Coordinates of C-alpha atoms in Angstrom, one line a residue:
X1069 CA -1.5 13.0 23.2
X1070 CA -2.4 11.6 19.8
X1071 CA -3.6 8.1 19.7
X1072 CA -1.1 5.6 18.3
X1073 CA -2.0 4.5 15.0
X1074 CA -3.3 1.4 14.3
X1075 CA -1.0 -1.4 13.1
X1076 CA -2.5 -2.8 9.8
X1077 CA -2.1 -6.7 8.3
X1078 CA -2.6 -7.5 5.1
X1079 CA -3.6 -10.7 4.7
X1080 CA -3.2 -13.3 2.2
X1081 CA -5.0 -16.3 2.0
X1082 CA -2.5 -19.5 0.5
X1083 CA -4.2 -22.8 -0.5
X1084 CA -1.9 -25.8 -0.4
X1085 CA -2.9 -28.1 -2.3
X1086 CA -1.6 -31.7 -4.0
X1087 CA -2.3 -35.2 -4.2
X1088 CA -2.6 -37.5 -1.2
X1089 CA 1.0 -37.8 0.8
X1090 CA 2.8 -35.3 -1.4
X1091 CA 4.0 -33.7 2.0
X1092 CA 1.4 -30.9 2.4
X1093 CA 1.1 -31.0 6.0
X1094 CA 4.7 -30.8 6.4
X1095 CA 5.4 -28.1 3.9
X1096 CA 2.9 -25.6 6.1
X1097 CA 4.5 -26.8 9.6
X1098 CA 7.7 -25.5 7.8
X1099 CA 6.5 -22.1 6.5
X1100 CA 4.1 -21.5 10.0
X1101 CA 5.0 -19.5 13.1
X1102 CA 1.6 -19.2 14.1
X1103 CA -1.3 -21.6 14.5
X1104 CA -5.1 -20.9 14.6
X1105 CA -7.2 -23.3 16.4
X1106 CA -7.6 -26.4 13.7
X1107 CA -4.1 -26.2 12.2
X1108 CA -1.5 -29.4 11.4
X1109 CA -3.8 -32.3 11.4
X1110 CA -5.1 -31.5 15.3
X1111 CA -8.2 -33.5 14.2
X1112 CA -7.4 -37.1 16.4
X1113 CA -8.4 -39.3 13.1
X1114 CA -5.7 -37.4 11.3
X1115 CA -3.3 -38.4 13.4
X1116 CA -4.5 -41.5 13.7
X1117 CA -4.6 -42.3 9.6
X1118 CA -1.7 -39.9 8.8
X1119 CA -3.6 -37.4 6.2
X1120 CA -5.2 -34.6 6.6
X1121 CA -8.9 -34.7 6.9
X1122 CA -10.2 -31.4 7.3
X1123 CA -9.4 -27.7 6.4
X1124 CA -6.3 -26.3 8.4
X1125 CA -5.2 -22.8 8.9
X1126 CA -1.9 -21.5 10.1
X1127 CA 0.1 -18.1 9.1
X1128 CA 3.4 -16.6 9.0
X1129 CA 4.3 -12.8 8.8
X1130 CA 6.5 -11.3 6.5
X1131 CA 7.6 -7.5 5.7
X1132 CA 5.6 -5.8 2.8
X1133 CA 7.8 -6.4 -0.2
X1134 CA 8.6 -3.2 -2.5
X1135 CA 5.7 -3.6 -4.8
X1136 CA 3.2 -3.5 -2.1
X1137 CA 4.8 -0.7 0.1
X1138 CA 2.4 1.8 -1.1
X1139 CA -0.5 0.3 0.9
X1140 CA -1.8 1.6 4.0
X1141 CA -0.3 -1.7 5.9
X1142 CA 2.0 -2.2 7.9
X1143 CA 2.8 -6.3 7.7
X1144 CA 2.0 -8.9 5.5
X1145 CA 0.6 -12.1 6.7
X1146 CA -0.3 -15.0 4.7
X1147 CA -2.6 -17.6 6.2
X1148 CA -1.9 -21.4 5.0
X1149 CA -5.3 -23.1 3.9
X1150 CA -3.9 -26.8 4.2
X1151 CA -6.0 -28.6 2.1
X1152 CA -6.6 -32.7 2.2
X1153 CA -5.0 -34.8 -0.8
X1154 CA -7.4 -37.8 -0.3
X1155 CA -9.3 -38.4 -3.4
X1156 CA -12.5 -39.2 -0.9
X1157 CA -12.2 -35.7 0.8
X1158 CA -12.6 -33.6 -2.3
X1159 CA -15.7 -32.3 -1.4
X1160 CA -13.4 -30.8 1.7
X1161 CA -11.2 -29.1 -1.3
X1162 CA -13.8 -27.3 -2.9
X1163 CA -15.7 -26.2 -0.1
X1164 CA -12.1 -24.4 0.6
X1165 CA -11.8 -23.0 -2.4
X1166 CA -13.6 -19.8 -2.2
X1167 CA -11.2 -18.6 0.6
X1168 CA -8.2 -18.8 -1.4
X1169 CA -6.0 -15.7 -3.1
X1170 CA -3.0 -17.8 -4.2
X1171 CA -2.5 -21.6 -4.3
X1172 CA 1.1 -23.7 -3.6
X1173 CA 0.5 -26.9 -5.7
X1174 CA 2.9 -29.8 -3.8
X1175 CA 4.0 -31.8 -6.0
X1176 CA 6.0 -35.3 -5.1
X1177 CA 9.3 -34.9 -7.2
X1178 CA 9.4 -38.6 -7.6
X1179 CA 6.1 -39.2 -8.8
X1180 CA 5.0 -36.1 -10.7
X1181 CA 1.6 -35.1 -11.7
X1182 CA -1.2 -37.3 -10.1
X1183 CA -4.7 -37.8 -10.2
X1184 CA -5.5 -35.6 -7.3
X1185 CA -3.2 -32.9 -8.6
X1186 CA -5.2 -32.3 -11.4
X1187 CA -8.2 -31.8 -9.6
X1188 CA -6.6 -29.9 -6.9
X1189 CA -5.6 -27.8 -10.5
X1190 CA -8.8 -27.5 -11.4
X1191 CA -9.8 -25.9 -7.9
X1192 CA -7.2 -23.4 -8.4
X1193 CA -7.8 -22.1 -11.7
X1194 CA -11.3 -21.0 -10.5
X1195 CA -9.8 -19.7 -7.4
X1196 CA -6.6 -18.6 -7.2
X1197 CA -4.8 -15.6 -8.5
X1198 CA -1.8 -16.9 -8.7
X1199 CA 0.4 -20.3 -8.4
X1200 CA 3.4 -21.8 -7.5
X1201 CA 4.8 -25.2 -7.6
X1202 CA 6.8 -26.6 -4.5
X1203 CA 8.5 -29.5 -5.8
X1204 CA 8.8 -31.5 -2.6
X1205 CA 10.9 -34.5 -1.1
X1206 CA 14.3 -33.5 -3.0
X1207 CA 15.8 -35.4 -0.4
X1208 CA 14.7 -38.3 -1.6
X1209 CA 16.7 -38.0 -4.9
X1210 CA 20.8 -39.3 -4.5
X1211 CA 22.7 -35.8 -4.3
X1212 CA 24.7 -36.3 -7.4
X1213 CA 21.3 -36.9 -9.4
X1214 CA 19.4 -33.9 -7.7
X1215 CA 20.2 -31.2 -9.9
X1216 CA 19.3 -33.0 -13.1
X1217 CA 16.3 -34.5 -11.6
X1218 CA 14.6 -30.8 -10.9
X1219 CA 15.4 -29.6 -13.8
X1220 CA 13.5 -32.6 -15.7
X1221 CA 11.1 -32.8 -13.4
X1222 CA 10.7 -28.2 -14.0
X1223 CA 10.6 -29.0 -17.7
X1224 CA 7.9 -31.9 -17.5
X1225 CA 5.6 -29.7 -15.1
X1226 CA 6.0 -26.6 -17.4
X1227 CA 4.5 -28.5 -20.5
X1228 CA 1.7 -29.4 -18.5
X1229 CA 0.7 -26.1 -16.9
X1230 CA 1.4 -24.4 -20.6
X1231 CA -2.4 -25.4 -20.8
X1232 CA -3.5 -23.8 -17.9
X1233 CA -3.8 -20.4 -16.4
X1234 CA -0.7 -20.9 -14.7
X1235 CA 1.7 -21.0 -17.8
X1236 CA 5.1 -20.1 -16.3
X1237 CA 4.4 -20.7 -12.9
X1238 CA 7.7 -20.5 -10.8
X1239 CA 8.8 -24.4 -9.7
X1240 CA 10.7 -24.2 -6.1
X1241 CA 12.2 -27.3 -5.3
X1242 CA 12.2 -28.0 -1.3
X1243 CA 12.6 -30.6 1.2
X1244 CA 10.1 -30.0 4.1
X1245 CA 11.2 -32.7 6.5
X1246 CA 14.5 -34.1 5.5
X1247 CA 14.8 -37.9 6.6
X1248 CA 11.4 -38.3 6.9
X1249 CA 9.4 -41.5 5.7
X1250 CA 8.0 -41.7 2.3
X1251 CA 4.1 -41.4 2.5
X1252 CA 4.2 -39.7 5.6
X1253 CA 2.0 -36.3 5.2
X1254 CA 1.3 -35.5 8.7
X1255 CA 4.1 -33.0 10.9
X1256 CA 5.0 -33.2 14.0
X1257 CA 2.3 -30.6 16.6
X1258 CA 5.7 -28.8 17.3
X1259 CA 6.4 -27.4 13.8
X1260 CA 8.9 -27.9 11.1
X1261 CA 11.2 -30.6 11.3
X1262 CA 15.1 -29.5 11.8
X1263 CA 17.0 -28.7 8.1
X1264 CA 14.2 -28.1 6.1
X1265 CA 15.4 -27.0 2.7
X1266 CA 13.8 -24.5 -0.3
X1267 CA 11.2 -22.5 2.8
X1268 CA 13.1 -19.4 2.2
X1269 CA 12.7 -19.6 -1.6
X1270 CA 9.3 -20.5 -1.5
X1271 CA 8.2 -17.6 0.4
X1272 CA 10.1 -15.2 -1.8
X1273 CA 8.6 -16.5 -4.5
X1274 CA 5.1 -16.0 -2.2
X1275 CA 6.0 -12.7 -1.8
X1276 CA 7.1 -12.1 -5.2
X1277 CA 3.5 -12.5 -6.1
X1278 CA 1.8 -11.2 -2.9
X1279 CA -1.5 -8.7 -4.4
X1280 CA -4.7 -7.9 -1.9
X1281 CA -7.8 -9.3 -3.5
X1282 CA -10.3 -6.2 -5.3
X1283 CA -12.4 -5.0 -2.8
X1284 CA -15.9 -4.7 -4.2
X1285 CA -17.4 -1.3 -3.3
X1286 CA -20.3 -1.4 -0.7
X1287 CA -20.5 -5.2 -0.7
X1288 CA -22.6 -6.9 2.1
X1289 CA -20.4 -9.0 4.2
X1290 CA -19.7 -12.7 3.5
X1291 CA -18.1 -14.4 5.8
X1292 CA -16.5 -18.1 5.0
X1293 CA -17.1 -20.6 8.5
X1294 CA -14.6 -23.1 8.9
X1295 CA -14.6 -23.9 12.1
X1296 CA -17.3 -23.3 15.2
X1297 CA -17.0 -23.8 18.7
X1298 CA -18.2 -22.7 22.1
X1299 CA -16.3 -20.7 25.0
X1300 CA -18.4 -21.4 28.3
X1301 CA -19.6 -18.4 30.4
X1302 CA -18.8 -16.1 26.6
X1303 CA -20.8 -17.6 23.8
X1304 CA -19.8 -19.6 20.2
X1305 CA -16.5 -18.7 18.1
X1306 CA -17.2 -18.5 14.7
X1307 CA -13.8 -18.7 12.9
X1308 CA -13.1 -18.2 9.2
X1309 CA -12.6 -15.8 6.6
X1310 CA -14.1 -12.5 5.2
X1311 CA -14.8 -12.8 1.2
X1312 CA -16.2 -9.7 1.0
X1313 CA -17.3 -6.4 3.0
X1314 CA -16.1 -6.0 6.6
X1315 CA -17.3 -6.3 10.2
X1316 CA -16.9 -4.8 13.3
X1317 CA -17.8 -5.3 16.9
X1318 CA -21.4 -4.8 17.7
X1319 CA -22.7 -5.4 13.8
X1320 CA -25.7 -7.9 13.5
X1321 CA -25.0 -11.1 11.3
X1322 CA -27.2 -13.9 10.4
X1323 CA -26.4 -17.4 9.1
X1324 CA -28.4 -18.1 5.8
X1325 CA -28.3 -21.9 5.7
X1326 CA -30.0 -22.2 9.1
X1327 CA -33.3 -20.6 7.6
X1328 CA -34.1 -23.7 5.5
X1329 CA -35.3 -25.6 8.1
X1330 CA -35.0 -29.7 8.5
X1331 CA -39.1 -29.9 8.0
X1332 CA -38.5 -27.8 4.6
X1333 CA -35.5 -29.5 3.1
X1334 CA -37.6 -32.8 3.9
X1335 CA -41.0 -31.6 2.3
X1336 CA -38.8 -30.4 -0.7
X1337 CA -37.1 -34.1 -1.4
X1338 CA -40.9 -35.1 -2.7
X1339 CA -42.3 -31.9 -4.1
X1340 CA -43.2 -32.1 -7.6
X1341 CA -45.4 -28.9 -8.4
X1342 CA -44.3 -25.3 -8.5
X1343 CA -46.8 -24.9 -5.5
X1344 CA -45.0 -27.4 -3.1
X1345 CA -41.4 -26.2 -4.1
X1346 CA -42.6 -22.3 -3.4
X1347 CA -43.8 -23.7 0.3
X1348 CA -41.2 -25.7 0.5
X1349 CA -38.8 -22.9 0.1
X1350 CA -40.7 -20.0 1.9
X1351 CA -38.9 -18.1 4.3
X1352 CA -39.8 -18.7 8.0
X1353 CA -38.7 -15.4 9.3
X1354 CA -41.6 -15.2 11.8
X1355 CA -40.0 -18.1 13.6
X1356 CA -36.8 -16.7 12.8
X1357 CA -37.2 -14.0 14.5
X1358 CA -39.2 -14.7 16.9
X1359 CA -36.4 -17.4 18.5
X1360 CA -34.3 -17.4 21.0
X1361 CA -31.4 -19.5 22.2
X1362 CA -29.7 -21.6 19.9
X1363 CA -31.9 -21.0 16.2
X1364 CA -31.5 -17.5 16.8
X1365 CA -31.6 -15.7 13.4
X1366 CA -29.5 -12.7 14.0
X1367 CA -26.7 -12.5 15.9
X1368 CA -24.7 -9.8 17.6
X1369 CA -21.0 -9.7 17.1
X1370 CA -19.2 -9.3 20.7
X1371 CA -15.3 -9.3 20.2
X1372 CA -13.6 -9.9 17.5
X1373 CA -9.7 -11.6 17.4
X1374 CA -7.5 -12.1 14.5
X1375 CA -5.0 -14.9 15.0
X1376 CA -5.3 -14.2 18.9
X1377 CA -5.0 -10.3 18.6
X1378 CA -8.2 -8.5 19.1
X1379 CA -9.7 -6.4 16.7
X1380 CA -12.2 -3.6 15.9
X1381 CA -12.9 -4.9 12.5
X1382 CA -12.4 -7.3 9.8
X1383 CA -12.3 -6.4 6.5
X1384 CA -12.2 -8.3 3.1
X1385 CA -9.5 -11.3 3.2
X1386 CA -8.9 -11.3 6.9
X1387 CA -8.8 -14.4 8.9
X1388 CA -10.9 -13.7 11.9
X1389 CA -12.9 -15.1 14.7
X1390 CA -16.1 -14.0 15.6
X1391 CA -17.4 -14.2 19.3
X1392 CA -21.3 -14.4 19.3
X1393 CA -23.8 -15.2 21.6
X1394 CA -27.2 -17.8 21.9
X1395 CA -26.2 -20.0 19.4
X1396 CA -25.8 -23.6 19.8
X1397 CA -22.0 -24.4 17.9
X1398 CA -23.7 -28.0 17.2
X1399 CA -25.8 -25.8 14.7
X1400 CA -23.0 -24.9 12.5
X1401 CA -20.1 -26.6 11.7
X1402 CA -18.8 -25.3 8.4
X1403 CA -20.9 -22.3 6.0
X1404 CA -21.5 -18.8 5.6
X1405 CA -22.6 -15.7 7.9
X1406 CA -23.4 -12.6 6.1
X1407 CA -25.1 -9.5 6.5
X1408 CA -28.9 -10.0 7.3
X1409 CA -31.0 -10.7 3.7
X1410 CA -27.9 -10.8 1.7
X1411 CA -27.8 -14.5 0.7
X1412 CA -30.7 -15.7 -0.9
X1413 CA -31.8 -19.5 -1.2
X1414 CA -32.9 -21.4 -4.4
X1415 CA -33.6 -25.1 -6.1
X1416 CA -32.3 -24.5 -9.0
X1417 CA -29.8 -21.8 -11.0
X1418 CA -28.4 -20.7 -14.7
X1419 CA -24.6 -21.0 -14.7
X1420 CA -22.0 -20.5 -17.1
X1421 CA -19.8 -23.2 -17.5
X1422 CA -16.8 -25.2 -19.1
X1423 CA -15.7 -28.9 -18.9
X1424 CA -12.6 -29.5 -17.3
X1425 CA -10.5 -30.9 -19.9
X1426 CA -8.5 -33.3 -17.8
X1427 CA -11.9 -35.3 -17.2
X1428 CA -12.4 -38.4 -19.5
X1429 CA -15.3 -39.3 -21.7
X1430 CA -18.3 -37.3 -22.1
X1431 CA -20.4 -34.8 -19.4
X1432 CA -23.8 -35.8 -20.9
X1433 CA -27.2 -33.7 -19.8
X1434 CA -29.8 -34.6 -18.3
X1435 CA -28.3 -36.9 -15.6
X1436 CA -27.1 -36.0 -12.1
X1437 CA -23.4 -34.7 -10.8
X1438 CA -22.2 -34.1 -7.5
X1439 CA -22.4 -29.8 -7.4
X1440 CA -20.6 -28.0 -5.1
X1441 CA -21.9 -24.2 -4.5
X1442 CA -20.1 -22.3 -1.6
X1443 CA -19.8 -24.8 1.1
X1444 CA -22.5 -27.3 0.0
X1445 CA -22.3 -30.4 -2.2
X1446 CA -25.7 -31.3 -3.5
X1447 CA -26.6 -33.7 -6.2
X1448 CA -28.4 -31.6 -9.0
X1449 CA -29.5 -32.2 -12.8
X1450 CA -27.9 -30.6 -15.6
X1451 CA -29.0 -29.6 -18.9
X1452 CA -26.5 -27.7 -21.2
X1453 CA -27.1 -25.5 -23.7
X1454 CA -25.2 -22.5 -25.7
X1455 CA -25.6 -20.6 -28.8
X1456 CA -26.5 -22.4 -31.8
X1457 CA -23.9 -21.0 -34.0
X1458 CA -20.6 -19.2 -33.7
X1459 CA -17.0 -18.8 -35.0
X1460 CA -15.3 -21.7 -36.3
X1461 CA -11.5 -21.8 -34.9
X1462 CA -8.8 -23.5 -33.9
X1463 CA -8.5 -26.3 -30.8
X1464 CA -5.4 -23.2 -30.1
X1465 CA -8.2 -21.0 -30.2
X1466 CA -10.7 -22.6 -28.2
X1467 CA -7.8 -23.1 -25.6
X1468 CA -7.3 -19.5 -25.3
X1469 CA -10.5 -18.7 -25.5
X1470 CA -11.2 -21.3 -22.5
X1471 CA -8.5 -19.7 -20.4
X1472 CA -10.1 -16.7 -20.9
X1473 CA -13.5 -17.9 -19.9
X1474 CA -11.3 -19.3 -16.6
X1475 CA -10.5 -15.7 -15.6
X1476 CA -14.0 -14.0 -16.4
X1477 CA -15.4 -16.7 -13.8
X1478 CA -12.3 -16.0 -11.1
X1479 CA -13.9 -15.6 -7.9
X1480 CA -11.7 -12.5 -7.3
X1481 CA -13.8 -10.7 -10.1
X1482 CA -17.2 -9.4 -9.9
X1483 CA -19.4 -11.4 -12.2
X1484 CA -19.4 -11.2 -15.7
X1485 CA -22.2 -9.2 -17.9
X1486 CA -25.9 -10.7 -17.2
X1487 CA -27.4 -13.8 -18.1
X1488 CA -29.0 -12.5 -21.8
X1489 CA -33.0 -13.8 -21.1
X1490 CA -33.8 -12.7 -24.4
X1491 CA -31.4 -14.8 -26.6
X1492 CA -32.4 -18.1 -27.9
X1493 CA -30.1 -20.9 -26.9
X1494 CA -29.7 -24.3 -28.5
X1495 CA -30.0 -27.4 -26.3
X1496 CA -26.9 -29.2 -26.3
X1497 CA -26.7 -33.4 -25.2
X1498 CA -23.8 -32.8 -23.6
X1499 CA -21.2 -30.5 -22.6
X1500 CA -18.3 -30.0 -25.1
X1501 CA -14.7 -29.2 -24.8
X1502 CA -11.5 -28.5 -27.0
X1503 CA -13.8 -30.5 -29.7
X1504 CA -16.2 -28.0 -30.4
X1505 CA -19.7 -28.4 -30.6
X1506 CA -22.1 -27.9 -34.2
X1507 CA -23.7 -25.3 -35.5
X1508 CA -25.5 -26.4 -38.0
X1509 CA -29.2 -27.1 -36.8
X1510 CA -30.8 -29.9 -37.4
X1511 CA -28.4 -32.7 -37.4
X1512 CA -27.5 -35.5 -34.3
X1513 CA -24.6 -33.6 -32.4
X1514 CA -22.0 -36.5 -32.4
X1515 CA -23.1 -37.5 -36.0
X1516 CA -22.1 -34.0 -36.9
X1517 CA -18.7 -34.2 -34.8
X1518 CA -17.6 -37.6 -35.9
X1519 CA -18.3 -36.0 -39.6
X1520 CA -16.6 -32.9 -39.4
X1521 CA -13.6 -34.7 -37.7
X1522 CA -13.2 -37.2 -40.6
X1523 CA -13.7 -34.6 -43.1
X1524 CA -10.1 -32.8 -42.2
X1525 CA -9.7 -29.3 -42.6
X1526 CA -13.1 -28.0 -43.3
X1527 CA -14.1 -29.3 -39.8
X1528 CA -13.5 -25.8 -38.6
X1529 CA -16.6 -24.7 -40.4
X1530 CA -18.7 -27.0 -39.2
X1531 CA -17.9 -26.4 -35.2
X1532 CA -17.6 -23.6 -32.9
X1533 CA -16.1 -22.6 -29.2
X1534 CA -18.7 -20.7 -28.0
X1535 CA -19.8 -20.3 -24.5
X1536 CA -22.2 -22.9 -22.9
X1537 CA -24.6 -22.3 -19.8
X1538 CA -26.2 -25.7 -17.8
X1539 CA -29.8 -25.1 -15.8
X1540 CA -29.0 -26.9 -12.9
X1541 CA -31.9 -28.5 -10.8
X1542 CA -30.8 -29.1 -7.0
X1543 CA -31.9 -32.2 -5.0
X1544 CA -32.5 -29.7 -2.0
X1545 CA -32.5 -26.0 -1.5
X1546 CA -29.7 -24.3 -0.8
X1547 CA -28.1 -20.9 0.6
X1548 CA -25.1 -19.5 -1.3
X1549 CA -24.3 -15.8 -3.1
X1550 CA -26.4 -15.2 -6.2
X1551 CA -22.8 -15.4 -8.1
X1552 CA -21.5 -18.2 -6.6
X1553 CA -18.7 -20.6 -8.6
X1554 CA -20.2 -24.1 -9.0
X1555 CA -17.9 -27.5 -9.6
X1556 CA -19.8 -30.7 -10.8
X1557 CA -18.3 -33.7 -10.1
X1558 CA -18.5 -37.4 -10.7
X1559 CA -17.6 -38.5 -7.3
X1560 CA -19.2 -41.6 -7.8
X1561 CA -16.6 -42.7 -9.9
X1562 CA -13.9 -45.0 -8.6
X1563 CA -11.6 -42.3 -6.1
X1564 CA -8.4 -45.1 -6.5
X1565 CA -9.0 -45.3 -10.4
X1566 CA -6.0 -42.5 -11.1
X1567 CA -8.6 -40.1 -13.3
X1568 CA -9.9 -36.8 -12.7
X1569 CA -13.1 -36.9 -11.2
X1570 CA -14.2 -32.8 -11.4
X1571 CA -16.7 -32.6 -14.9
X1572 CA -17.2 -29.0 -15.3
X1573 CA -17.1 -25.7 -13.6
X1574 CA -18.5 -22.5 -13.6
X1575 CA -20.3 -19.6 -12.0
X1576 CA -23.8 -19.0 -11.1
X1577 CA -25.4 -15.8 -13.5
X1578 CA -29.2 -16.0 -12.2
X1579 CA -30.7 -18.2 -9.2
X1580 CA -34.2 -19.4 -10.3
X1581 CA -37.0 -21.5 -9.1
X1582 CA -36.9 -24.7 -11.0
X1583 CA -40.6 -25.5 -9.7
X1584 CA -41.7 -22.7 -11.1
X1585 CA -43.0 -22.8 -14.9
X1586 CA -43.1 -19.2 -15.2
X1587 CA -39.1 -19.0 -14.5
X1588 CA -38.4 -21.4 -16.6
X1589 CA -40.5 -20.4 -19.6
X1590 CA -37.9 -17.5 -19.4
X1591 CA -35.3 -19.6 -20.5
X1592 CA -35.5 -19.7 -24.2
X1593 CA -33.8 -23.1 -24.9
X1594 CA -35.1 -25.1 -28.1
X1595 CA -34.5 -28.2 -30.1
X1596 CA -34.3 -27.9 -33.6
X1597 CA -36.7 -30.8 -35.2
X1598 CA -38.2 -31.5 -38.7
X1599 CA -40.9 -33.2 -39.9
X1600 CA -41.2 -34.6 -43.1
X1601 CA -43.9 -35.5 -45.9
X1602 CA -44.7 -36.0 -49.2
X1603 CA -46.9 -33.9 -51.7
X1604 CA -49.8 -36.2 -53.1
X1605 CA -52.0 -33.4 -55.2
X1606 CA -51.3 -30.0 -56.5
X1607 CA -54.1 -27.5 -57.6
X1608 CA -53.9 -26.5 -61.1
X1609 CA -52.5 -23.0 -60.9
X1610 CA -49.9 -24.4 -58.2
X1611 CA -50.7 -22.5 -55.7
X1612 CA -51.7 -25.5 -52.9
X1613 CA -50.8 -28.8 -52.6
X1614 CA -52.2 -31.5 -50.3
X1615 CA -49.7 -32.9 -48.1
X1616 CA -49.4 -36.7 -46.5
X1617 CA -46.9 -37.7 -44.0
X1618 CA -46.0 -34.4 -42.5
X1619 CA -48.5 -35.2 -39.0
X1620 CA -50.5 -37.8 -37.4
X1621 CA -54.2 -37.7 -37.7
X1622 CA -54.0 -36.9 -33.5
X1623 CA -51.4 -34.1 -33.9
X1624 CA -52.7 -30.8 -33.1
X1625 CA -51.7 -28.5 -36.0
X1626 CA -52.9 -25.2 -34.5
X1627 CA -49.5 -24.8 -33.0
X1628 CA -48.1 -25.0 -36.7
X1629 CA -50.4 -22.9 -38.8
X1630 CA -48.5 -20.7 -41.5
X1631 CA -45.2 -22.6 -40.7
X1632 CA -42.7 -22.5 -43.7
X1633 CA -41.9 -25.4 -45.2
X1634 CA -39.4 -26.3 -47.7
X1635 CA -40.0 -29.1 -50.6
X1636 CA -37.0 -31.3 -52.1
X1637 CA -36.7 -28.2 -55.1
X1638 CA -36.5 -25.4 -53.0
X1639 CA -39.7 -23.9 -53.2
X1640 CA -41.2 -22.3 -50.3
X1641 CA -44.6 -22.3 -48.9
X1642 CA -46.7 -22.4 -45.8
X1643 CA -49.2 -25.1 -43.7
X1644 CA -52.6 -23.8 -44.2
X1645 CA -54.6 -26.1 -42.6
X1646 CA -55.7 -30.0 -41.7
X1647 CA -57.4 -31.6 -45.1
X1648 CA -59.7 -34.5 -44.1
X1649 CA -59.0 -36.5 -40.8
X1650 CA -56.4 -39.2 -41.8
X1651 CA -53.4 -36.3 -40.9
X1652 CA -53.1 -35.1 -44.5
X1653 CA -52.5 -31.0 -44.4
X1654 CA -53.2 -28.2 -47.6
X1655 CA -49.8 -26.1 -47.9
X1656 CA -50.2 -22.8 -49.4
X1657 CA -47.8 -22.1 -52.3
X1658 CA -49.8 -18.6 -53.8
X1659 CA -46.6 -16.8 -53.3
X1660 CA -44.7 -18.6 -55.6
X1661 CA -46.8 -21.6 -57.3
X1662 CA -45.4 -24.6 -57.8
X1663 CA -44.2 -26.6 -60.9
X1664 CA -46.9 -28.8 -62.9
X1665 CA -46.9 -32.3 -61.4
X1666 CA -45.9 -33.4 -65.1
X1667 CA -42.4 -31.2 -64.5
X1668 CA -41.8 -33.0 -61.4
X1669 CA -40.1 -36.3 -60.5
X1670 CA -41.3 -38.5 -57.1
X1671 CA -38.1 -36.9 -55.1
X1672 CA -39.1 -33.2 -55.9
X1673 CA -42.4 -33.9 -53.8
X1674 CA -40.6 -34.5 -50.6
X1675 CA -41.6 -31.6 -47.9
X1676 CA -39.9 -30.4 -44.9
X1677 CA -41.1 -28.3 -41.9
X1678 CA -38.2 -26.9 -39.8
X1679 CA -38.7 -25.8 -36.7
X1680 CA -37.6 -24.9 -33.3
X1681 CA -39.3 -26.6 -29.9
X1682 CA -38.7 -24.8 -27.2
X1683 CA -38.2 -26.7 -24.2
X1684 CA -39.2 -25.2 -21.1
X1685 CA -42.2 -23.5 -22.9
X1686 CA -45.8 -23.9 -21.8
X1687 CA -46.8 -27.2 -23.4
X1688 CA -49.9 -25.8 -24.5
X1689 CA -48.7 -22.4 -25.3
X1690 CA -47.9 -21.6 -29.1
X1691 CA -45.0 -20.0 -28.3
X1692 CA -43.3 -23.8 -27.6
X1693 CA -43.1 -24.1 -31.8
X1694 CA -41.0 -21.5 -33.7
X1695 CA -39.2 -21.2 -36.7

């Protein structure tokens, strides 16, 4: 007799995000039919304060829609990830971004877009493939005015979403808890309130856009752990979502974050030299694999459950609970489990980045930001750079290019083309957005942008909208996939100020050891420089000249030997060597002799030496100065 076919479920993770008190948890309760161990504000403080403090998980099932009927599944399951909306909990929201496939943005129809709504939209643009807007609390509008108010809200929000990846997103009016007090975001433990409106329409919108996440062939296991607890006599349960790869009973997994010991983190903080940093990050594999019990590095998966159903394996996109032994749950609250050796540890990275257009003010370089990578939020210094020039274009073109780059940064797609280490990049004093950035070398960035803006239409030729990158130097080592998303924020700003605090976002293209000068030297980032001097004497035949003011007497002229110089008349020469001890130099114009002194005005004797100074090249190396 043939064995019965396995009941296969297609799981899609739906992030439910929105401003605090918009009714997210109430909406999740109205949608859900199955609750996990951390659903609907089970945290005691959540109930006490009336707001969501952590990620909550629940689910509802539905038949496969017609456009998915060809897939080898029997049922469709939506796992709802209830994210907190309070401004102080943005770290938790960002931490849940990687597991999201779709997003429901909950908007209080009586208030419209609010500060944290914009922050959630930024997270959604990176994490989600599709967006559905739930216009909640429609019961607070008098019934006779409701249709007009809904239409007005849809029009207003549609205009706001037109400049995002989610232009044309469906908007469904709902009432998750009819008669609830305004401002209550909690839900009763028993589930949805009676009489909830618009729920079936919202489910229909989700069904219409449901699509499986593209699987990366042969990718190693990556499992996002969001909850960890012990079961007496059995072991420790890790609940979470399979981000890539798969896991089966009896497989071996490891917890990468535990590889960096507390001692290593303490050693890293005051470290200054490359040797100290490398020592701090040295994997403790010998100690790790020999340890037993709570700190065992490699763990065997004893059993798997998916929403209380036993399973033999879990695949990409599935939400599952893994039972392991010899792990102290206190050591693992949230993080990653992975195939052994597949997740690196690093203290720096190069990332392709974009400025968040909702962020007010500049995003300067060489300052520290709260940077989220994976499930960790650490302080990092950001240095921005980009291509030295590029096409002009308009702000409309720039917006479309930004949206296209966002799609390339999506966590649902494989990384874009590899970072080009042979390319020369221009250092930027800040990260630029839709205003564009300079591509004329040798001028101050801000002055150039102001001049371009004052000149009107010709400004298109003075700025460009090419790709930008950031070198991130983390204050402490972290473990994360080498293609992780990054979000930089100014969480030190007033969370009650009503402005978006997310400054930039992007994706890692190459982890590196920022304490190793040889690795940093591979990064060819330059600052355009200019030295000015004056011709003091000209040889009778015009083939040579003596120049003062180009260098100080203590300057090492060696790196500038042979460097090209130009006079105010456009005459080209080269630095030949030092002349005397006062800082003067001898210039060679033998290829195109200078005009005689009697034919020259005083201003014609001005000399300029333009060059590129490479920021990360060895200070004593000739490669630091190039033209």
